[in-house]
Amino acid sequence: MASDTPSSASTAADRIRVMLVDDSAVVRGLVTRILEEEQDISVVVSVGNGQMALSALERQDIDVILLDIEMPVMDGMTALPKLLKVDPAVRVIMQSTLTSKGAAISLRALEMGAADYIPKPTATRDLAGGVDFKTELLGKVKALGHARRRDPNRKLRAPSGTVAPTRPAAPKISALHPATPPTLRTHTPEPPDIIAIGSSTGGPQALFNLLGTMRAGTVKQPILITQHMPATFTTILAEHISRVSGWDAREGQDGEVIKGGRVYIAPGDFHMVVETRGADKIIRLNKDAPENFCRPAVDPMLRSISAAYGKRVLVAILTGMGADGSKGGQVVVQNGGTVVAQDEASSVVWGMPGAAAQAGICSAILPIGEIAPWLMKLAARR
């Protein structure tokens, strides 16, 4: 009788294959220990600079690269485009310091094709494997590794270093309800008075694409964005959005009156919500408990917007890990608002938009390049 238990060889083949690139042997050792505690992850390469990483990638089948920015011989920013040229489907996570300089470099790396970033471990608690660092590291490596495994462009490298035939892509279905295809809502959307966007992993790239198309002046409604990011990074994100789109993009300020023609971004470590004050809608920032393990989180923003604006709310849920935005989106829909989600093929991780799609709250599920025209069409009805 055949056994249903996978062999050790097949189990090893199914593991997410990680390359560590950092000139600190201490950091490489720490990250290796954290990752290899997981049965579905294997650190197959650990090197000290970008040149060594390039040589290894030409010989090895790698799913996720953790790439430090500052290194001798070849730094991370120099190596990034070269690594993506060798394997366009590999997922690269930049290791960044939580400084203005680190944030600016990280966002530039995302524009160049990096999938995500993670704070570089520096504090004593991080170097000892702090819970927050460990949780973020494992979550991002697993999400991006599984996304890479489903990528139809993925190439496998034969032992000799030649490229082997592409492994068939796994079906693009939701991990939440694998057998249930998404069902679209059929309703006539109300002309919106506000547009709200939620995003996480891959979000900056998606936001640059969306707002680069939906440039300043194309719609008159205000836009509120919650992107999962730490403090400092959201400041730099606002600057980048202003540069690529022409919008007046800024972090939301507590008590600020919301005005059309502006983009408001939830500051790192604060939930951004909306309250009604007389005829005005104002921004409120708070440090209530994280939701979906996040602060800022999309759900509280959507609940508050729906309470303030009723059925004249238009929501876009973009690429990201987890399910943040799905419950808030359900409130929006129950009150007559409209939700669109990014499709799986154009998402770095189809977690947040996938959860919204599977919840049956979406009026459309579109590639990122089609979301801006869809939003503009509805916004123009006002």
Tab-separated table of C-alpha atoms in Angstrom:
chain	number	residue	atom	x	y	z
A	1	MET	CA	0.000	0.000	0.000
A	2	ALA	CA	1.350	3.399	-0.964
A	3	SER	CA	2.002	5.862	1.853
A	4	ASP	CA	0.464	9.341	1.907
A	5	THR	CA	3.467	10.672	3.846
A	6	PRO	CA	5.807	12.711	1.595
A	7	SER	CA	9.389	11.545	1.363
A	8	SER	CA	12.148	13.603	2.943
A	9	ALA	CA	13.371	14.468	-0.572
A	10	SER	CA	10.013	15.818	-1.693
A	11	THR	CA	9.647	17.726	1.564
A	12	ALA	CA	13.043	19.350	1.017
A	13	ALA	CA	12.092	20.229	-2.573
A	14	ASP	CA	8.948	21.967	-1.389
A	15	ARG	CA	10.722	24.216	1.098
A	16	ILE	CA	11.054	27.931	0.413
A	17	ARG	CA	14.670	28.434	-0.635
A	18	VAL	CA	16.258	31.556	0.847
A	19	MET	CA	19.490	33.426	0.148
A	20	LEU	CA	20.925	35.734	2.827
A	21	VAL	CA	23.128	38.608	1.656
A	22	ASP	CA	24.684	40.629	4.491
A	23	ASP	CA	28.251	41.527	5.379
A	24	SER	CA	27.507	40.861	9.063
A	25	ALA	CA	28.075	37.222	9.965
A	26	VAL	CA	26.197	37.866	13.219
A	27	VAL	CA	23.056	38.994	11.378
A	28	ARG	CA	23.292	36.113	8.902
A	29	GLY	CA	23.597	33.660	11.778
A	30	LEU	CA	20.616	35.149	13.616
A	31	VAL	CA	18.384	35.168	10.545
A	32	THR	CA	19.433	31.640	9.583
A	33	ARG	CA	18.492	30.305	13.031
A	34	ILE	CA	15.078	31.979	12.904
A	35	LEU	CA	14.275	30.793	9.390
A	36	GLU	CA	15.475	27.217	9.794
A	37	GLU	CA	13.293	26.698	12.846
A	38	GLU	CA	10.498	26.502	10.254
A	39	GLN	CA	10.078	23.172	8.466
A	40	ASP	CA	9.010	24.823	5.211
A	41	ILE	CA	12.038	27.166	4.875
A	42	SER	CA	15.631	26.350	3.962
A	43	VAL	CA	18.544	28.805	3.893
A	44	VAL	CA	20.554	27.507	0.936
A	45	VAL	CA	22.987	30.417	0.439
A	46	SER	CA	24.561	32.827	2.938
A	47	VAL	CA	27.032	35.357	1.528
A	48	GLY	CA	28.601	38.682	2.466
A	49	ASN	CA	28.153	40.910	-0.605
A	50	GLY	CA	26.182	41.454	-3.791
A	51	GLN	CA	28.831	40.036	-6.120
A	52	MET	CA	28.794	36.714	-4.283
A	53	ALA	CA	25.001	36.754	-4.383
A	54	LEU	CA	25.028	37.170	-8.173
A	55	SER	CA	27.387	34.236	-8.618
A	56	ALA	CA	25.222	32.067	-6.360
A	57	LEU	CA	21.947	33.013	-8.078
A	58	GLU	CA	23.356	31.954	-11.444
A	59	ARG	CA	23.824	28.448	-10.024
A	60	GLN	CA	21.014	28.065	-7.498
A	61	ASP	CA	17.225	27.938	-7.540
A	62	ILE	CA	16.238	30.676	-5.047
A	63	ASP	CA	12.761	31.831	-4.030
A	64	VAL	CA	13.498	34.739	-1.656
A	65	ILE	CA	16.600	36.910	-1.229
A	66	LEU	CA	17.169	38.934	1.947
A	67	LEU	CA	19.427	41.719	0.693
A	68	ASP	CA	21.316	44.174	2.873
A	69	ILE	CA	21.763	47.687	1.496
A	70	GLU	CA	25.261	48.651	2.687
A	71	MET	CA	27.967	46.076	1.906
A	72	PRO	CA	31.529	46.056	0.573
A	73	VAL	CA	32.481	44.966	-2.990
A	74	MET	CA	28.892	45.356	-4.266
A	75	ASP	CA	26.115	46.978	-2.214
A	76	GLY	CA	22.465	46.001	-2.247
A	77	MET	CA	21.213	48.779	-4.518
A	78	THR	CA	23.832	47.942	-7.133
A	79	ALA	CA	23.104	44.231	-6.852
A	80	LEU	CA	19.298	44.503	-6.965
A	81	PRO	CA	18.786	45.121	-10.712
A	82	LYS	CA	21.516	42.606	-11.557
A	83	LEU	CA	19.849	39.918	-9.445
A	84	LEU	CA	16.464	40.617	-11.031
A	85	LYS	CA	18.037	40.402	-14.476
A	86	VAL	CA	19.358	36.918	-13.662
A	87	ASP	CA	15.958	35.832	-12.271
A	88	PRO	CA	13.067	38.291	-12.761
A	89	ALA	CA	10.750	36.107	-10.666
A	90	VAL	CA	12.891	35.973	-7.518
A	91	ARG	CA	11.434	37.895	-4.563
A	92	VAL	CA	13.867	40.350	-2.986
A	93	ILE	CA	13.375	41.716	0.545
A	94	MET	CA	15.610	44.669	1.357
A	95	GLN	CA	17.043	44.921	4.871
A	96	SER	CA	16.752	48.568	5.876
A	97	THR	CA	17.420	50.801	8.866
A	98	LEU	CA	14.406	52.683	10.274
A	99	THR	CA	15.831	56.096	9.380
A	100	SER	CA	14.835	58.704	6.817
A	101	LYS	CA	17.787	57.658	4.676
A	102	GLY	CA	16.895	53.982	5.055
A	103	ALA	CA	13.256	54.674	4.194
A	104	ALA	CA	14.155	56.678	1.086
A	105	ILE	CA	16.537	53.970	-0.140
A	106	SER	CA	13.986	51.234	0.580
A	107	LEU	CA	11.256	52.977	-1.410
A	108	ARG	CA	13.656	53.502	-4.284
A	109	ALA	CA	14.435	49.777	-4.137
A	110	LEU	CA	10.709	48.984	-4.330
A	111	GLU	CA	10.451	51.170	-7.435
A	112	MET	CA	13.376	49.192	-8.905
A	113	GLY	CA	11.654	45.851	-8.375
A	114	ALA	CA	12.228	44.732	-4.786
A	115	ALA	CA	9.154	42.998	-3.385
A	116	ASP	CA	9.354	44.313	0.187
A	117	TYR	CA	11.656	45.488	2.971
A	118	ILE	CA	12.265	44.525	6.570
A	119	PRO	CA	13.945	46.536	9.330
A	120	LYS	CA	17.534	45.460	9.753
A	121	PRO	CA	18.037	43.899	13.212
A	122	THR	CA	20.171	46.223	15.321
A	123	ALA	CA	18.717	46.478	18.837
A	124	THR	CA	19.691	43.925	21.432
A	125	ARG	CA	16.215	42.392	21.437
A	126	ASP	CA	16.271	42.019	17.636
A	127	LEU	CA	19.736	40.477	17.649
A	128	ALA	CA	18.424	38.012	20.228
A	129	GLY	CA	15.518	37.131	17.936
A	130	GLY	CA	12.830	39.507	19.237
A	131	VAL	CA	9.224	38.404	18.728
A	132	ASP	CA	8.231	41.354	16.498
A	133	PHE	CA	11.244	40.956	14.228
A	134	LYS	CA	10.796	37.175	14.036
A	135	THR	CA	7.081	37.437	13.232
A	136	GLU	CA	7.630	39.997	10.486
A	137	LEU	CA	10.559	38.111	8.996
A	138	LEU	CA	8.768	34.766	8.847
A	139	GLY	CA	5.522	36.279	7.590
A	140	LYS	CA	7.174	38.075	4.695
A	141	VAL	CA	9.479	35.214	3.691
A	142	LYS	CA	6.602	32.725	3.666
A	143	ALA	CA	4.148	34.986	1.828
A	144	LEU	CA	6.654	35.972	-0.837
A	145	GLY	CA	8.095	32.478	-1.089
A	146	HIS	CA	4.707	30.933	-1.764
A	147	ALA	CA	3.899	33.695	-4.268
A	148	ARG	CA	7.172	32.967	-6.053
A	149	ARG	CA	6.311	29.250	-6.175
A	150	ARG	CA	3.071	30.096	-8.024
A	151	ASP	CA	4.771	32.470	-10.474
A	152	PRO	CA	4.507	31.094	-14.045
A	153	ASN	CA	7.791	32.876	-14.882
A	154	ARG	CA	9.689	30.864	-12.285
A	155	LYS	CA	12.662	28.983	-13.704
A	156	LEU	CA	14.286	26.038	-11.956
A	157	ARG	CA	18.037	25.574	-12.145
A	158	ALA	CA	19.437	22.182	-12.905
A	159	PRO	CA	22.386	20.944	-10.804
A	160	SER	CA	24.850	21.945	-13.527
A	161	GLY	CA	23.673	25.541	-13.297
A	162	THR	CA	21.630	25.431	-16.498
A	163	VAL	CA	17.989	26.456	-16.428
A	164	ALA	CA	15.628	23.513	-16.146
A	165	PRO	CA	12.077	23.511	-17.495
A	166	THR	CA	9.606	25.694	-15.652
A	167	ARG	CA	7.618	23.865	-13.001
A	168	PRO	CA	3.866	24.143	-13.652
A	169	ALA	CA	2.338	27.017	-11.737
A	170	ALA	CA	-0.029	26.229	-8.916
A	171	PRO	CA	-3.619	27.254	-9.580
A	172	LYS	CA	-4.362	30.842	-8.642
A	173	ILE	CA	-6.957	30.292	-5.927
A	174	SER	CA	-7.518	31.761	-2.527
A	175	ALA	CA	-5.966	30.104	0.490
A	176	LEU	CA	-9.068	31.127	2.477
A	177	HIS	CA	-11.683	29.304	0.403
A	178	PRO	CA	-9.743	27.262	-2.172
A	179	ALA	CA	-12.787	25.775	-3.884
A	180	THR	CA	-14.887	28.934	-4.033
A	181	PRO	CA	-14.393	31.342	-6.958
A	182	PRO	CA	-14.974	35.004	-6.111
A	183	THR	CA	-18.484	36.350	-6.726
A	184	LEU	CA	-18.909	39.964	-7.797
A	185	ARG	CA	-21.590	42.243	-6.359
A	186	THR	CA	-24.099	43.570	-8.827
A	187	HIS	CA	-25.289	47.013	-7.810
A	188	THR	CA	-25.309	50.572	-9.077
A	189	PRO	CA	-22.543	52.426	-7.230
A	190	GLU	CA	-23.320	55.827	-5.772
A	191	PRO	CA	-21.162	58.782	-6.890
A	192	PRO	CA	-18.448	58.820	-4.212
A	193	ASP	CA	-17.524	61.716	-1.958
A	194	ILE	CA	-14.288	60.012	-0.844
A	195	ILE	CA	-11.873	57.338	-2.071
A	196	ALA	CA	-10.123	55.043	0.415
A	197	ILE	CA	-7.215	52.710	-0.365
A	198	GLY	CA	-5.706	49.921	1.737
A	199	SER	CA	-2.451	48.139	0.946
A	200	SER	CA	0.505	46.277	2.447
A	201	THR	CA	3.199	44.096	0.837
A	202	GLY	CA	3.755	45.400	-2.686
A	203	GLY	CA	1.578	48.399	-1.843
A	204	PRO	CA	4.028	51.208	-2.583
A	205	GLN	CA	4.585	49.927	-6.115
A	206	ALA	CA	0.821	49.541	-6.611
A	207	LEU	CA	0.158	53.024	-5.221
A	208	PHE	CA	2.767	54.575	-7.529
A	209	ASN	CA	1.096	52.817	-10.479
A	210	LEU	CA	-2.460	53.729	-9.496
A	211	LEU	CA	-1.838	57.361	-8.534
A	212	GLY	CA	0.615	57.818	-11.380
A	213	THR	CA	-2.363	57.171	-13.673
A	214	MET	CA	-4.993	58.880	-11.515
A	215	ARG	CA	-2.949	62.045	-11.376
A	216	ALA	CA	-3.810	65.226	-9.516
A	217	GLY	CA	-6.855	66.912	-11.032
A	218	THR	CA	-8.374	63.765	-12.556
A	219	VAL	CA	-10.750	63.390	-9.600
A	220	LYS	CA	-11.985	65.964	-7.098
A	221	GLN	CA	-12.547	63.655	-4.127
A	222	PRO	CA	-10.028	63.361	-1.283
A	223	ILE	CA	-8.085	60.090	-1.102
A	224	LEU	CA	-7.261	58.410	2.211
A	225	ILE	CA	-4.610	55.681	2.264
A	226	THR	CA	-3.587	53.180	4.894
A	227	GLN	CA	-0.376	51.410	3.882
A	228	HIS	CA	1.200	49.073	6.421
A	229	MET	CA	4.460	50.898	7.158
A	230	PRO	CA	6.427	52.102	10.173
A	231	ALA	CA	6.923	55.729	11.135
A	232	THR	CA	9.377	57.637	8.910
A	233	PHE	CA	8.568	55.355	5.979
A	234	THR	CA	5.086	56.855	5.602
A	235	THR	CA	6.611	60.356	5.472
A	236	ILE	CA	8.864	59.299	2.605
A	237	LEU	CA	5.968	57.443	0.927
A	238	ALA	CA	3.944	60.673	0.857
A	239	GLU	CA	6.870	62.491	-0.774
A	240	HIS	CA	7.228	59.787	-3.433
A	241	ILE	CA	3.498	59.817	-4.207
A	242	SER	CA	3.580	63.599	-4.635
A	243	ARG	CA	6.525	63.253	-7.002
A	244	VAL	CA	5.040	60.524	-9.214
A	245	SER	CA	1.444	61.787	-9.285
A	246	GLY	CA	1.398	65.538	-8.716
A	247	TRP	CA	-1.062	65.064	-5.823
A	248	ASP	CA	-0.675	67.055	-2.634
A	249	ALA	CA	0.146	63.909	-0.617
A	250	ARG	CA	0.848	64.160	3.091
A	251	GLU	CA	0.571	62.237	6.327
A	252	GLY	CA	-2.763	62.881	8.007
A	253	GLN	CA	-2.666	65.243	10.989
A	254	ASP	CA	-4.925	64.853	14.016
A	255	GLY	CA	-7.841	67.333	13.769
A	256	GLU	CA	-7.147	68.214	10.123
A	257	VAL	CA	-10.173	69.021	7.947
A	258	ILE	CA	-10.368	66.714	4.933
A	259	LYS	CA	-10.325	68.585	1.622
A	260	GLY	CA	-10.725	67.493	-1.973
A	261	GLY	CA	-7.651	67.304	-4.179
A	262	ARG	CA	-5.433	65.895	-1.422
A	263	VAL	CA	-4.056	62.491	-0.531
A	264	TYR	CA	-3.883	61.682	3.191
A	265	ILE	CA	-1.670	58.805	4.354
A	266	ALA	CA	-1.975	57.139	7.758
A	267	PRO	CA	1.244	57.870	9.709
A	268	GLY	CA	3.255	54.868	10.854
A	269	ASP	CA	2.158	53.507	14.253
A	270	PHE	CA	-1.161	55.428	14.208
A	271	HIS	CA	-4.621	54.353	13.099
A	272	MET	CA	-6.117	57.070	10.889
A	273	VAL	CA	-9.902	57.449	11.183
A	274	VAL	CA	-12.518	60.020	10.185
A	275	GLU	CA	-14.983	61.903	12.383
A	276	THR	CA	-17.773	64.334	11.518
A	277	ARG	CA	-17.609	67.808	13.067
A	278	GLY	CA	-20.512	69.946	11.944
A	279	ALA	CA	-20.306	70.198	8.169
A	280	ASP	CA	-16.672	69.052	8.128
A	281	LYS	CA	-15.028	65.663	8.075
A	282	ILE	CA	-11.827	65.579	10.114
A	283	ILE	CA	-8.940	63.196	10.569
A	284	ARG	CA	-8.308	61.614	13.927
A	285	LEU	CA	-5.161	59.693	14.802
A	286	ASN	CA	-5.075	57.182	17.627
A	287	LYS	CA	-2.954	54.451	19.133
A	288	ASP	CA	-5.750	52.004	19.777
A	289	ALA	CA	-4.723	48.354	19.807
A	290	PRO	CA	-3.381	46.971	16.517
A	291	GLU	CA	-5.938	45.263	14.293
A	292	ASN	CA	-4.905	42.363	12.101
A	293	PHE	CA	-1.523	42.720	13.883
A	294	CYS	CA	-1.158	46.157	12.253
A	295	ARG	CA	-1.127	49.824	13.248
A	296	PRO	CA	-2.023	51.603	11.082
A	297	ALA	CA	-4.728	49.194	9.940
A	298	VAL	CA	-7.189	49.459	7.074
A	299	ASP	CA	-10.292	48.158	8.890
A	300	PRO	CA	-10.674	51.029	11.398
A	301	MET	CA	-10.170	53.567	8.611
A	302	LEU	CA	-12.909	51.964	6.503
A	303	ARG	CA	-15.362	51.631	9.384
A	304	SER	CA	-14.987	55.293	10.262
A	305	ILE	CA	-15.215	56.488	6.664
A	306	SER	CA	-18.376	54.467	6.154
A	307	ALA	CA	-19.923	55.982	9.300
A	308	ALA	CA	-19.015	59.501	8.163
A	309	TYR	CA	-19.857	59.296	4.445
A	310	GLY	CA	-22.521	56.578	4.243
A	311	LYS	CA	-23.021	55.065	0.813
A	312	ARG	CA	-20.839	57.603	-1.016
A	313	VAL	CA	-17.617	55.686	-0.346
A	314	LEU	CA	-15.334	54.095	-2.936
A	315	VAL	CA	-12.695	51.633	-1.679
A	316	ALA	CA	-9.727	49.915	-3.349
A	317	ILE	CA	-8.005	46.991	-1.603
A	318	LEU	CA	-4.557	46.457	-3.068
A	319	THR	CA	-1.822	43.851	-2.723
A	320	GLY	CA	-0.799	42.785	0.773
A	321	MET	CA	-0.438	39.971	3.288
A	322	GLY	CA	-3.265	38.986	5.608
A	323	ALA	CA	-6.905	40.014	5.467
A	324	ASP	CA	-6.881	43.651	6.657
A	325	GLY	CA	-9.589	45.640	4.888
A	326	SER	CA	-11.994	42.755	4.404
A	327	LYS	CA	-14.083	43.350	7.547
A	328	GLY	CA	-14.019	47.110	7.089
A	329	GLY	CA	-14.968	46.601	3.466
A	330	GLN	CA	-17.987	44.562	4.548
A	331	VAL	CA	-19.162	47.537	6.634
A	332	VAL	CA	-18.692	49.824	3.624
A	333	VAL	CA	-20.777	47.521	1.432
A	334	GLN	CA	-23.502	47.067	4.051
A	335	ASN	CA	-23.877	50.862	4.106
A	336	GLY	CA	-24.123	51.044	0.317
A	337	GLY	CA	-20.504	51.806	-0.595
A	338	THR	CA	-18.388	50.179	-3.300
A	339	VAL	CA	-15.230	48.034	-3.149
A	340	VAL	CA	-12.755	47.022	-5.852
A	341	ALA	CA	-9.854	44.606	-5.294
A	342	GLN	CA	-6.582	44.104	-7.128
A	343	ASP	CA	-6.422	40.774	-8.948
A	344	GLU	CA	-4.030	37.986	-8.002
A	345	ALA	CA	-1.915	38.085	-11.145
A	346	SER	CA	-0.812	41.697	-10.563
A	347	SER	CA	-0.508	41.425	-6.756
A	348	VAL	CA	2.811	40.768	-5.027
A	349	VAL	CA	0.776	38.892	-2.381
A	350	TRP	CA	-2.940	38.184	-2.881
A	351	GLY	CA	-3.850	38.205	0.798
A	352	MET	CA	-5.782	41.401	1.488
A	353	PRO	CA	-7.436	41.699	-1.935
A	354	GLY	CA	-8.021	37.941	-1.989
A	355	ALA	CA	-9.816	38.087	1.352
A	356	ALA	CA	-12.028	40.924	0.099
A	357	ALA	CA	-12.730	39.038	-3.130
A	358	GLN	CA	-13.625	35.810	-1.335
A	359	ALA	CA	-15.894	37.717	1.071
A	360	GLY	CA	-18.074	38.631	-1.930
A	361	ILE	CA	-17.916	42.367	-1.272
A	362	CYS	CA	-16.225	43.462	-4.511
A	363	SER	CA	-17.918	45.060	-7.485
A	364	ALA	CA	-14.774	44.435	-9.558
A	365	ILE	CA	-11.481	42.507	-9.319
A	366	LEU	CA	-8.986	44.131	-11.659
A	367	PRO	CA	-5.289	44.242	-12.590
A	368	ILE	CA	-3.546	47.201	-10.982
A	369	GLY	CA	-3.312	48.980	-14.334
A	370	GLU	CA	-7.109	48.955	-14.715
A	371	ILE	CA	-8.071	50.116	-11.215
A	372	ALA	CA	-7.308	53.822	-11.739
A	373	PRO	CA	-9.538	54.163	-14.858
A	374	TRP	CA	-12.307	52.273	-13.020
A	375	LEU	CA	-12.067	54.598	-10.015
A	376	MET	CA	-11.945	57.695	-12.205
A	377	LYS	CA	-15.058	56.623	-14.104
A	378	LEU	CA	-17.062	56.236	-10.907
A	379	ALA	CA	-15.586	59.370	-9.309
A	380	ALA	CA	-16.576	61.455	-12.350
A	381	ARG	CA	-20.271	60.752	-11.698
A	382	ARG	CA	-20.322	63.082	-8.722
